[in-house]
PDB file of C-alpha atoms and ligand atoms in Angstrom:
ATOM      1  CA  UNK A   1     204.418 -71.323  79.627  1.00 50.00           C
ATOM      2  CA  UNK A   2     207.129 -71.704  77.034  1.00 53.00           C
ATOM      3  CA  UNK A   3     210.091 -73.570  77.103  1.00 53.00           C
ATOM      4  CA  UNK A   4     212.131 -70.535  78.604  1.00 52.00           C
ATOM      5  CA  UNK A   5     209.922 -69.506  81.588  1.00 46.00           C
ATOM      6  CA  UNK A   6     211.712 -71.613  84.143  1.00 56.00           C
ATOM      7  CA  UNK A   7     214.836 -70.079  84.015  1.00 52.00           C
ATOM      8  CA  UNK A   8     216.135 -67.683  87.091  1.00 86.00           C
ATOM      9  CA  UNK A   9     215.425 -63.355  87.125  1.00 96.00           C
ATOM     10  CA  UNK A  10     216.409 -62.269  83.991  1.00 98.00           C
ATOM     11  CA  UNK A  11     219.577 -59.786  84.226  1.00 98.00           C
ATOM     12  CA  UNK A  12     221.735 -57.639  82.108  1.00 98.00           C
ATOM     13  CA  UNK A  13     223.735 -60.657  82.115  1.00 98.00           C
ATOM     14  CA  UNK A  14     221.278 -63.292  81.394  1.00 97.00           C
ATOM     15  CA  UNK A  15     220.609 -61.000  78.038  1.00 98.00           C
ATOM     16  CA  UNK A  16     224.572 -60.847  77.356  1.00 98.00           C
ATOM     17  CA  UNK A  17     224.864 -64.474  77.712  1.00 98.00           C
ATOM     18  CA  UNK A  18     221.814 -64.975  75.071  1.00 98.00           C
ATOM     19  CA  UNK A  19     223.546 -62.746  72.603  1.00 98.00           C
ATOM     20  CA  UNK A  20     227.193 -64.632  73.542  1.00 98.00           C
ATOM     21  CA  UNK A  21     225.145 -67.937  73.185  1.00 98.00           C
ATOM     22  CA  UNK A  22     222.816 -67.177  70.215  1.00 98.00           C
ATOM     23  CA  UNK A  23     219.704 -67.613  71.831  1.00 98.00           C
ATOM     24  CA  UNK A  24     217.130 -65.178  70.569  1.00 98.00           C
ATOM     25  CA  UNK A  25     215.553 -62.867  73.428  1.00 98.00           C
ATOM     26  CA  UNK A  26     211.865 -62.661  73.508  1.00 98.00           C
ATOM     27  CA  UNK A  27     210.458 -58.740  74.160  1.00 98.00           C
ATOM     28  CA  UNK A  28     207.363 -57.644  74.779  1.00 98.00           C
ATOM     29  CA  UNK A  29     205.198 -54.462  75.915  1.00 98.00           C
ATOM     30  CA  UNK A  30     202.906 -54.389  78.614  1.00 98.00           C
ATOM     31  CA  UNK A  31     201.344 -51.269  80.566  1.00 98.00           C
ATOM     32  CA  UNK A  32     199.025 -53.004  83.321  1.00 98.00           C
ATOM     33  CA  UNK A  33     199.205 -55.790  85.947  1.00 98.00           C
ATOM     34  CA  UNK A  34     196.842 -58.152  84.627  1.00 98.00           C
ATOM     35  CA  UNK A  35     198.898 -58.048  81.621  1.00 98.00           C
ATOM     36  CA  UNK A  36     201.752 -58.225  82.354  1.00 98.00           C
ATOM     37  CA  UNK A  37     201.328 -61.177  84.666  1.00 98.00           C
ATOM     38  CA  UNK A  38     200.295 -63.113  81.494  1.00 98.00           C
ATOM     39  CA  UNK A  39     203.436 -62.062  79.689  1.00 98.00           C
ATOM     40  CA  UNK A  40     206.010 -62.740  82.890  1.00 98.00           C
ATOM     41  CA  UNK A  41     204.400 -66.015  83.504  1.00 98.00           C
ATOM     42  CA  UNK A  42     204.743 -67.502  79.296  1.00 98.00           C
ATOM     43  CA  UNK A  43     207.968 -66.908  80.157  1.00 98.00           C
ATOM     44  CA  UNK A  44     209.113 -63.326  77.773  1.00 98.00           C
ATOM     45  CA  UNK A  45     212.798 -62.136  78.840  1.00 98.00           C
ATOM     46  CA  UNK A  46     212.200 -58.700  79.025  1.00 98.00           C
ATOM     47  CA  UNK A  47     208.871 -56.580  79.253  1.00 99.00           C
ATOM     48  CA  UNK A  48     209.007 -52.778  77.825  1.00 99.00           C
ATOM     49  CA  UNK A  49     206.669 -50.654  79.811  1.00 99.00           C
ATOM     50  CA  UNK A  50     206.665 -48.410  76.248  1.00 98.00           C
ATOM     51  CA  UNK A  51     205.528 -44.745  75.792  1.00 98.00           C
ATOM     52  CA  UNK A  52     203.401 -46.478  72.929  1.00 98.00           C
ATOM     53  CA  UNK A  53     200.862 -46.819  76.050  1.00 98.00           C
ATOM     54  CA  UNK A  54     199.937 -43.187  74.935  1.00 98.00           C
ATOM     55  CA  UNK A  55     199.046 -43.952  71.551  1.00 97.00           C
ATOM     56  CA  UNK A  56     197.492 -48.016  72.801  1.00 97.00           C
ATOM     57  CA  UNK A  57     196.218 -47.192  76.166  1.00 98.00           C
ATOM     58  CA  UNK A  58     195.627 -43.218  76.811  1.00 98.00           C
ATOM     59  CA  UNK A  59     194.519 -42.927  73.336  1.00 97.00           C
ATOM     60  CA  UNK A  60     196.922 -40.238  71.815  1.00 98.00           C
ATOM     61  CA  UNK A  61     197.822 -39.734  68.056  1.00 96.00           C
ATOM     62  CA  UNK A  62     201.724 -39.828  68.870  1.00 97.00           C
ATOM     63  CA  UNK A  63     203.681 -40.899  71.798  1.00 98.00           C
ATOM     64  CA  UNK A  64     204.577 -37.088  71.940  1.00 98.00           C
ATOM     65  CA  UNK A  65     202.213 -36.020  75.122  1.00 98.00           C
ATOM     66  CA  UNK A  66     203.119 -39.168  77.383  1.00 98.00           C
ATOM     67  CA  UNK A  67     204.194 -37.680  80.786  1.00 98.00           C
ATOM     68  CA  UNK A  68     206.747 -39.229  83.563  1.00 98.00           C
ATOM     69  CA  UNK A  69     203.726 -39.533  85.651  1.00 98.00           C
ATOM     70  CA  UNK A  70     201.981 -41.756  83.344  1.00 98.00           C
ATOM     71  CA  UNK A  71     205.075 -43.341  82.600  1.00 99.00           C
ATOM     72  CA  UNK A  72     205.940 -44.175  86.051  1.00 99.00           C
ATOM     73  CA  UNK A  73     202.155 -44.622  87.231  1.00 98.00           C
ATOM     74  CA  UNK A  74     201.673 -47.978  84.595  1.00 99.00           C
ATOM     75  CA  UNK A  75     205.641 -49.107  85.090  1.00 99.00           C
ATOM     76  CA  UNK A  76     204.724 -49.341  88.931  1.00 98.00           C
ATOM     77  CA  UNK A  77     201.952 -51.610  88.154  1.00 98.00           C
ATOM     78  CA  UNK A  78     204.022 -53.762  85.643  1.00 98.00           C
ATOM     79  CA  UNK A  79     206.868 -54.286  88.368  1.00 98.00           C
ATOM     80  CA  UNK A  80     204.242 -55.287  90.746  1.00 98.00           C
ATOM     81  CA  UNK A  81     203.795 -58.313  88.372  1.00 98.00           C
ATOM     82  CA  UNK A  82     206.821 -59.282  87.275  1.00 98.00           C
ATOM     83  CA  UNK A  83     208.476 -62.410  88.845  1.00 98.00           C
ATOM     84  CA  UNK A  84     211.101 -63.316  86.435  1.00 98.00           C
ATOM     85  CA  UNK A  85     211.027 -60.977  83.189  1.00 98.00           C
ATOM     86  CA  UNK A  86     213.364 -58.017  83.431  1.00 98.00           C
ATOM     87  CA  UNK A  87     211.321 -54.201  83.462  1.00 98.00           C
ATOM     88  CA  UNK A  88     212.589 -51.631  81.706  1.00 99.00           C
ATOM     89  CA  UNK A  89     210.936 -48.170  81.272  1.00 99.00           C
ATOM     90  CA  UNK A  90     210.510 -46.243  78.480  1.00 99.00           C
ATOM     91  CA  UNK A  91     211.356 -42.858  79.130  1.00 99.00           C
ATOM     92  CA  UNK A  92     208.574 -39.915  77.278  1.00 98.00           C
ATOM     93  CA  UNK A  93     209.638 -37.152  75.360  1.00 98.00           C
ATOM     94  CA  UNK A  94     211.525 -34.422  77.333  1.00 98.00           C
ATOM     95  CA  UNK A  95     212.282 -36.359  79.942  1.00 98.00           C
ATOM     96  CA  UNK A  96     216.034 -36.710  78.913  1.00 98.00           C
ATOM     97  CA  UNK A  97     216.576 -34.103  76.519  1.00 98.00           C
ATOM     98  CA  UNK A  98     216.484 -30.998  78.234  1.00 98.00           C
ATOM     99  CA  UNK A  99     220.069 -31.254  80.577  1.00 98.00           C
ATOM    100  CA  UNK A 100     222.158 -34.799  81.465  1.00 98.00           C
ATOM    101  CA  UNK A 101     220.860 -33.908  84.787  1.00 98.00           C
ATOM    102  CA  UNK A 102     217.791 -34.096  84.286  1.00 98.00           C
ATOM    103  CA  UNK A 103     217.955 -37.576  82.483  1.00 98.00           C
ATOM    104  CA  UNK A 104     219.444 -38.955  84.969  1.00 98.00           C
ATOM    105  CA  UNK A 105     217.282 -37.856  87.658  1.00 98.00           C
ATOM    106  CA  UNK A 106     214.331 -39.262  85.515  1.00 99.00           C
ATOM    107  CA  UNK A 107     215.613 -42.346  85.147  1.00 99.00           C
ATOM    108  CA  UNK A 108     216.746 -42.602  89.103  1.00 99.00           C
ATOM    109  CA  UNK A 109     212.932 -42.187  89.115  1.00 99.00           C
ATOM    110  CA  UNK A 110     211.780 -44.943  86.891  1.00 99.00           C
ATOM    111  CA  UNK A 111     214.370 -47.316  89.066  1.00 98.00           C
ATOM    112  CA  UNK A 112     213.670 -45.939  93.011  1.00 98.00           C
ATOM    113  CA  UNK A 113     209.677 -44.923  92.096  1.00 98.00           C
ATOM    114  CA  UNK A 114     208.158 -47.325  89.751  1.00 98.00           C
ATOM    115  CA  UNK A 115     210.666 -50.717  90.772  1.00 98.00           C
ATOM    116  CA  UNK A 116     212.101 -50.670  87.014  1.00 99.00           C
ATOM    117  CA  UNK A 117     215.165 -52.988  86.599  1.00 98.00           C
ATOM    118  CA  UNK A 118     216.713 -50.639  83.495  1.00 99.00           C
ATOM    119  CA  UNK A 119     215.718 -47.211  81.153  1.00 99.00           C
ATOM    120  CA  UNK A 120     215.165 -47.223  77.458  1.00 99.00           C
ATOM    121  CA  UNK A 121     215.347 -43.763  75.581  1.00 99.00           C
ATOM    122  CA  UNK A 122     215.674 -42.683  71.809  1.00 98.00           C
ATOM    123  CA  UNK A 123     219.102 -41.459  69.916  1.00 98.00           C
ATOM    124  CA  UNK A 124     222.368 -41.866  69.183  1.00 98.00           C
ATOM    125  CA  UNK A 125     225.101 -39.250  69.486  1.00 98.00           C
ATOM    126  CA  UNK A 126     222.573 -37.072  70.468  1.00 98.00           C
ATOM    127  CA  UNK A 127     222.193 -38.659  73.685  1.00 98.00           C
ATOM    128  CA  UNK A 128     225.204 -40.404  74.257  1.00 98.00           C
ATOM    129  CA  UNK A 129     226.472 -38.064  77.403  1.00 98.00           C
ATOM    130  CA  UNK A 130     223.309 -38.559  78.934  1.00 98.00           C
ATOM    131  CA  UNK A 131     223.809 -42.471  78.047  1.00 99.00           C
ATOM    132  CA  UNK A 132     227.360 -42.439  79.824  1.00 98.00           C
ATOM    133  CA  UNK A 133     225.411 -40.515  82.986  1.00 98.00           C
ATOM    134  CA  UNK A 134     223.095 -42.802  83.635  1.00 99.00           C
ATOM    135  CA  UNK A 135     224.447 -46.137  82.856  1.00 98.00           C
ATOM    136  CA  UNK A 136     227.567 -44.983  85.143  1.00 98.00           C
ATOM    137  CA  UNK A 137     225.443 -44.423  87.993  1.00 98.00           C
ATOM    138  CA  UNK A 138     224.068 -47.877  87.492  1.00 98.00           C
ATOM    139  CA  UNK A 139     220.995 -47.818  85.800  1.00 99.00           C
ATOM    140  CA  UNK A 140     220.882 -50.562  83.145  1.00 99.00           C
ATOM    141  CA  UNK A 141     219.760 -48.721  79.564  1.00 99.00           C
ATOM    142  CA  UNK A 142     218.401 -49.802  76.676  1.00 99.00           C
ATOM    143  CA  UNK A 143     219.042 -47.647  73.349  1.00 99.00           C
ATOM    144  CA  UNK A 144     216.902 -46.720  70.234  1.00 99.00           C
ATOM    145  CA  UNK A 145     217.726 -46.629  66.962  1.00 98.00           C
ATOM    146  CA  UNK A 146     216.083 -46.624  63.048  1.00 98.00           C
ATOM    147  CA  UNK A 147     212.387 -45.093  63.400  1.00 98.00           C
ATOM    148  CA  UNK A 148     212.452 -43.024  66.988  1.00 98.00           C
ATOM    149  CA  UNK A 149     209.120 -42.229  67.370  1.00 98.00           C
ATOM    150  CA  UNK A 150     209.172 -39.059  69.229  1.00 98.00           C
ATOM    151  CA  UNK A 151     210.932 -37.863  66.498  1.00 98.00           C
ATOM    152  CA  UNK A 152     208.031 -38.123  64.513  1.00 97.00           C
ATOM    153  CA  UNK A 153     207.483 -34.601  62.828  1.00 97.00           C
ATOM    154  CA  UNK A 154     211.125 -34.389  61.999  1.00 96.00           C
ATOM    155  CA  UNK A 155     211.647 -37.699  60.473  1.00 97.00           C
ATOM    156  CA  UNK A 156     208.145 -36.536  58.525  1.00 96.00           C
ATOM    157  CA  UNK A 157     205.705 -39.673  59.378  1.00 96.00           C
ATOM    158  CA  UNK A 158     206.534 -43.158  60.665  1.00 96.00           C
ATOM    159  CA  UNK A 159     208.822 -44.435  57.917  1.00 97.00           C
ATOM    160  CA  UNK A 160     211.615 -47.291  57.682  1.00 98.00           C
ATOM    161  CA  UNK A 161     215.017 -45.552  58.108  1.00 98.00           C
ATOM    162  CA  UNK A 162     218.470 -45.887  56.995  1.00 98.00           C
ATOM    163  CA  UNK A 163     217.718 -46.657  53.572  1.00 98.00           C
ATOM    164  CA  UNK A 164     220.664 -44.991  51.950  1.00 98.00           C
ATOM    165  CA  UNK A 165     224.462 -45.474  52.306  1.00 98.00           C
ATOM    166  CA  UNK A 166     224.875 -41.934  54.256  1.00 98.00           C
ATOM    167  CA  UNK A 167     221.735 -42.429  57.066  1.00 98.00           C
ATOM    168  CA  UNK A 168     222.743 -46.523  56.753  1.00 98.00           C
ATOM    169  CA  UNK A 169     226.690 -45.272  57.715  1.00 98.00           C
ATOM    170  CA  UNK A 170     224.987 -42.532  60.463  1.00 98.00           C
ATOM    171  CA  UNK A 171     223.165 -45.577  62.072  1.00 98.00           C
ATOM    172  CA  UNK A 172     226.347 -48.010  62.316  1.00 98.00           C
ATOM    173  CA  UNK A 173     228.361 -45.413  63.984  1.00 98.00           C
ATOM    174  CA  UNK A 174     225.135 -44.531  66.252  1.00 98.00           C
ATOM    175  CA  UNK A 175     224.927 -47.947  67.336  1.00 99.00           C
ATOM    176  CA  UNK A 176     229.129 -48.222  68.198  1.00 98.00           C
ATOM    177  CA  UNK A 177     228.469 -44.967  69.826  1.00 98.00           C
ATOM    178  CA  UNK A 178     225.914 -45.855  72.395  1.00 99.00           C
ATOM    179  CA  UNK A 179     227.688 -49.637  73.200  1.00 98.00           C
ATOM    180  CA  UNK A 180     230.614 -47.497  74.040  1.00 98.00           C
ATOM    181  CA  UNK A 181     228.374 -45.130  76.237  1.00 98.00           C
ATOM    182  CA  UNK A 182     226.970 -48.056  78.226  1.00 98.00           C
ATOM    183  CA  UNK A 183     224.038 -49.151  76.959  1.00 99.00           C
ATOM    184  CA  UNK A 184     223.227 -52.797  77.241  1.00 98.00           C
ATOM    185  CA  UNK A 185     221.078 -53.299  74.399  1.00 99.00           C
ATOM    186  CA  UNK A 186     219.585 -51.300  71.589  1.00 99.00           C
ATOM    187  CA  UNK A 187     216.045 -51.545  69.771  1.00 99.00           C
ATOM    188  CA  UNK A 188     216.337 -51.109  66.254  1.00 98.00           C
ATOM    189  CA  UNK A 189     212.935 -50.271  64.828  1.00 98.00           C
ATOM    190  CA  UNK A 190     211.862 -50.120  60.791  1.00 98.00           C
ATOM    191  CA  UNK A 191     215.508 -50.820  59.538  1.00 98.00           C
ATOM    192  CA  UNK A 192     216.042 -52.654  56.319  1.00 98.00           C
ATOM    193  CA  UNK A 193     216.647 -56.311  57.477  1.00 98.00           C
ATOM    194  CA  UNK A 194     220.642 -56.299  55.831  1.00 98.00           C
ATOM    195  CA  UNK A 195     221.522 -53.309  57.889  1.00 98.00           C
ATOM    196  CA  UNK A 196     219.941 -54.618  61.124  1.00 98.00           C
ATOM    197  CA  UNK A 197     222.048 -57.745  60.354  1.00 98.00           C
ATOM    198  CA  UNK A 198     225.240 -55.798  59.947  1.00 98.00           C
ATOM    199  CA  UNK A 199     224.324 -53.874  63.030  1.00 98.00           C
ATOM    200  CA  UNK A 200     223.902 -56.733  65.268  1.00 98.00           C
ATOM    201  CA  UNK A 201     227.042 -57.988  64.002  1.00 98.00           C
ATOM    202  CA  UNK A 202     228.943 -55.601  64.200  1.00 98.00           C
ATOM    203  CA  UNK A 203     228.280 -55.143  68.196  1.00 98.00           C
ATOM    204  CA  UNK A 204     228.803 -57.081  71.171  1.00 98.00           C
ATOM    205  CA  UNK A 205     225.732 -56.023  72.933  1.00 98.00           C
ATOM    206  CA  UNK A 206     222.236 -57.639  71.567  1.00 98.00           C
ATOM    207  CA  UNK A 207     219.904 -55.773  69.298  1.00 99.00           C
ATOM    208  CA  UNK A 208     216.334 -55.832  69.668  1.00 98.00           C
ATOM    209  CA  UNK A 209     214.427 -55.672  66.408  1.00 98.00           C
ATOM    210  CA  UNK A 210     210.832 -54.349  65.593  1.00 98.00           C
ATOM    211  CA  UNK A 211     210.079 -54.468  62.250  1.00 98.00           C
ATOM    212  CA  UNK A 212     213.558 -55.277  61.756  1.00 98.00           C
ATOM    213  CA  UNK A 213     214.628 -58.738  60.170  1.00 98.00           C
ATOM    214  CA  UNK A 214     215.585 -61.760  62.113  1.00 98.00           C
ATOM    215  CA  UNK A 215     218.725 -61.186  61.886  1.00 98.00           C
ATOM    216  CA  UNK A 216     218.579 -59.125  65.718  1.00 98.00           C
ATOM    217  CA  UNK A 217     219.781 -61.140  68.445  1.00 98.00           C
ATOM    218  CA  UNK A 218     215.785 -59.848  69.754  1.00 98.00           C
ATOM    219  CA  UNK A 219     212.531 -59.358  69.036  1.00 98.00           C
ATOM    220  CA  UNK A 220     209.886 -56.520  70.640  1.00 98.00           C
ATOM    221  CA  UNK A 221     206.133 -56.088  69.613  1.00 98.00           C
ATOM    222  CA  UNK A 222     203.455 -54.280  71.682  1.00 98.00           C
ATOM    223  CA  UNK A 223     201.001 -56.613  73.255  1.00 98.00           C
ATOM    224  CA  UNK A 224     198.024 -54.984  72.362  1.00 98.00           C
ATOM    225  CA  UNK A 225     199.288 -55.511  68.425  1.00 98.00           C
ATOM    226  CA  UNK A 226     200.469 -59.368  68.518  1.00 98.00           C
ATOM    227  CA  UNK A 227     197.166 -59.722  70.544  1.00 98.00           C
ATOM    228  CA  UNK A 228     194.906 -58.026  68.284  1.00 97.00           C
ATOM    229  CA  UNK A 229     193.510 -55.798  70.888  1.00 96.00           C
ATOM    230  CA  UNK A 230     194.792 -52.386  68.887  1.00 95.00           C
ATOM    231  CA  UNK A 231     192.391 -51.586  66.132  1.00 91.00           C
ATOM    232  CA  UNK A 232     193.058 -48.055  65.032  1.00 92.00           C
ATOM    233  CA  UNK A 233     196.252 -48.956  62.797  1.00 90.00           C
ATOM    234  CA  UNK A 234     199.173 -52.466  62.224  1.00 93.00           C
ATOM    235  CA  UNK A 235     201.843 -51.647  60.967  1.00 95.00           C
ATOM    236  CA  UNK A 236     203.576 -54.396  58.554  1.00 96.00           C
ATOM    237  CA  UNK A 237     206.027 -55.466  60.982  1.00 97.00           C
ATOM    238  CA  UNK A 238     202.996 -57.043  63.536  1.00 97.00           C
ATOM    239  CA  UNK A 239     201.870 -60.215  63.507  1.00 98.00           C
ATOM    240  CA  UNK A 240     198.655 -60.865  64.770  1.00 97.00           C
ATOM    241  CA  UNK A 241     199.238 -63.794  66.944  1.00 98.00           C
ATOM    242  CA  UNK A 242     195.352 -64.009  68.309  1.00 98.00           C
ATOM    243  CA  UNK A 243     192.458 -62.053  67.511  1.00 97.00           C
ATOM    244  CA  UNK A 244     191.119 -60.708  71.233  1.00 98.00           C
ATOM    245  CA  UNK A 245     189.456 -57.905  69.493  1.00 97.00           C
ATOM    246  CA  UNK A 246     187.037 -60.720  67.805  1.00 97.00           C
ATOM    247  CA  UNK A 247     186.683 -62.496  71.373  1.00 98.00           C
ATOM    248  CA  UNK A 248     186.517 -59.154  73.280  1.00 98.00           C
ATOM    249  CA  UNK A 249     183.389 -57.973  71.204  1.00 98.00           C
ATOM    250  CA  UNK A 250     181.368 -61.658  71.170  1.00 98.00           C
ATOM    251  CA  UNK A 251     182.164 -61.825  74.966  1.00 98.00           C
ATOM    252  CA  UNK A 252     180.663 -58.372  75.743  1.00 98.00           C
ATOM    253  CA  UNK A 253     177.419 -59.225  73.460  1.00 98.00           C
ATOM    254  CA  UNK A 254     176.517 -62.066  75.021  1.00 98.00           C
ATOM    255  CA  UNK A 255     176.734 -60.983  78.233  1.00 98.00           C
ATOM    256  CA  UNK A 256     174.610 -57.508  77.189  1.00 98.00           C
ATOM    257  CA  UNK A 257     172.428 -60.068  75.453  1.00 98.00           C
ATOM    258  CA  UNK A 258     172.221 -62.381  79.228  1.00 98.00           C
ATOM    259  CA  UNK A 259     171.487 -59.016  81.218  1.00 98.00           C
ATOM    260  CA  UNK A 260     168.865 -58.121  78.751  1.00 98.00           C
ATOM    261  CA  UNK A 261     167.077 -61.524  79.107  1.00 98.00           C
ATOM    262  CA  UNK A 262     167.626 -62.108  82.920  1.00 98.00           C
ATOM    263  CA  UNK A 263     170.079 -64.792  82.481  1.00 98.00           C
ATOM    264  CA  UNK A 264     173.037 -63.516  83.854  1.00 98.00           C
ATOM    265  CA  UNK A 265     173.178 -63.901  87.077  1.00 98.00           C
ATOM    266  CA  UNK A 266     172.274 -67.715  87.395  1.00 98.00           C
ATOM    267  CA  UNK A 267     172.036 -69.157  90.734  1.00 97.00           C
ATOM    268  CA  UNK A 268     175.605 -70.420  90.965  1.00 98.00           C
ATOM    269  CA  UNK A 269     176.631 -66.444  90.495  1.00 98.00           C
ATOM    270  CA  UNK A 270     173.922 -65.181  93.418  1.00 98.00           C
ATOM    271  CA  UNK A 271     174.221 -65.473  97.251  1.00 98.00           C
TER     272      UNK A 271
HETATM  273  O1  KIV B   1     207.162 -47.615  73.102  1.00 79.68           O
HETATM  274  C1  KIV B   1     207.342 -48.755  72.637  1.00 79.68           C
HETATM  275  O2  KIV B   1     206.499 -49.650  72.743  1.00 79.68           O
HETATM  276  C2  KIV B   1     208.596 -49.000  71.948  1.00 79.68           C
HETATM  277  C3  KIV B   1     208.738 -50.305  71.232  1.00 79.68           C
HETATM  278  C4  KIV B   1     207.965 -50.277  69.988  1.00 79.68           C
HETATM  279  C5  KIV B   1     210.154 -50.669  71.018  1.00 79.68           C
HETATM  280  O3  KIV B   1     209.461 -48.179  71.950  1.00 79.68           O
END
């Protein structure tokens, strides 16, 4: 466990305070119970039940086809295991788009259905009604800002935004915007580190960065990345802290290799 996991249920508040006290706040994904039991327990502040499960779990090119009922299917299992961490739900593409009502009624689902402690969506101005809707009724939200991946086909591929003075300016006011609207944090992925910096600055809410600089008052990767689990592409902003893929593969040889040669079961494993 690290030197954080002792500390009380992580809150809105406990993640203000970080940001007021400039401790950095730890963020990570996680889609099933066994995982994110490992994750509560080391002690991470908040864990993202992401819509990158349909590209890292359900096996999709794009987060595009992720549905409410997958989204609230794996966030169900995630609240079932966390003790301390605080949940917060990603919600899919279309889910908050299509009318303020119906954002808020999907993220009344995400809190009363699948035990969620907060919402994260995508946008800025964009969304910012349906922003003031929801966090006014009480649900804790988390924006998104830089590369929004459900934007995919109009931002043409998954590139680092803001790069010039006009989408840099667009992305300052986007941030101001959604602090304003209620929002108690905001991920900012693939942003040039200075802007990120100036962001998180410039608010009084805490950003959450993803290949982002360390300049964010927080850091998000998805588990199956920093673990090494997810082959199919890393982008430059993971790092690999283990390599389970490695261990994964030797531990499901040998154990083909035991059945094969009547080794496995021994006698300690038979009744
Ligand atoms: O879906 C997700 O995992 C995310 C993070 C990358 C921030 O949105």
């Amino acid at each position: 466990m690290s030197k954080q996991g002792k500390i009380n249920k992580i809150t809105t508040f406990s993640i203000q305070k970080m940001k007021t006290e400039g401790e950095k706040i730890s963020m990570l994904t996680a889609y099933d119970y066994s995982t994110a039991v490992l994750v509560d327990e080391a002690g991470v502040d908040l864990i993202l039940v992401g819509d990158s499960l349909g590209m890292v779990i359900l096996g999709y090119d794009s987060t595009l086809p992720v549905t409410m009922e997958d989204m609230i299917h794996h966030t169900k299992t995630v609240s079932r295991a966390a003790k301390r961490a605080m949940v917060i739900g990603d919600m899919p593409f279309m889910s908050y788009q299509i009318s303020v009502e119906e954002a808020l009624r999907n993220a009344g689902r995400f809190m009363k259905e699948a035990g969620a402690h907060g919402v994260k969506l995508e946008g800025g101005r964009e969304v910012a009604e349906a922003v003031m809707k929801i966090t006014s009724s009480g649900i804790p939200l988390m924006g998104h800002l830089g590369l929004t991946p459900q934007s995919v086909h109009q931002l043409g591929g998954y590139k680092v935004q803001g790069k010039d003075d006009k989408t840099a300016k667009r992305m300052i006011e986007d941030a101001r915007i959604l602090e304003e609207a209620g929002a108690f944090s905001i991920v900012l992925e693939c942003v040039p580190a200075p802007l990120a910096g100036e962001i998180s600055r410039s608010l009084t809410i805490p950003t959450i960065g993803i290949g982002a600089g360390v300049e964010c008052d927080g850091q998000v990767l998805v588990v199956n990345d920093m673990l090494g689990i997810f082959e199919k592409f890393t982008p430059k902003f993971v790092k690999k802290y283990a390599k389970l893929n490695i261990d994964i593969r030797a531990a499901i040889g040998q154990y083909i290799d035991e059945v094969k040669d009547s080794k496995f079961p021994g006698e300690e494993h038979s009744f």
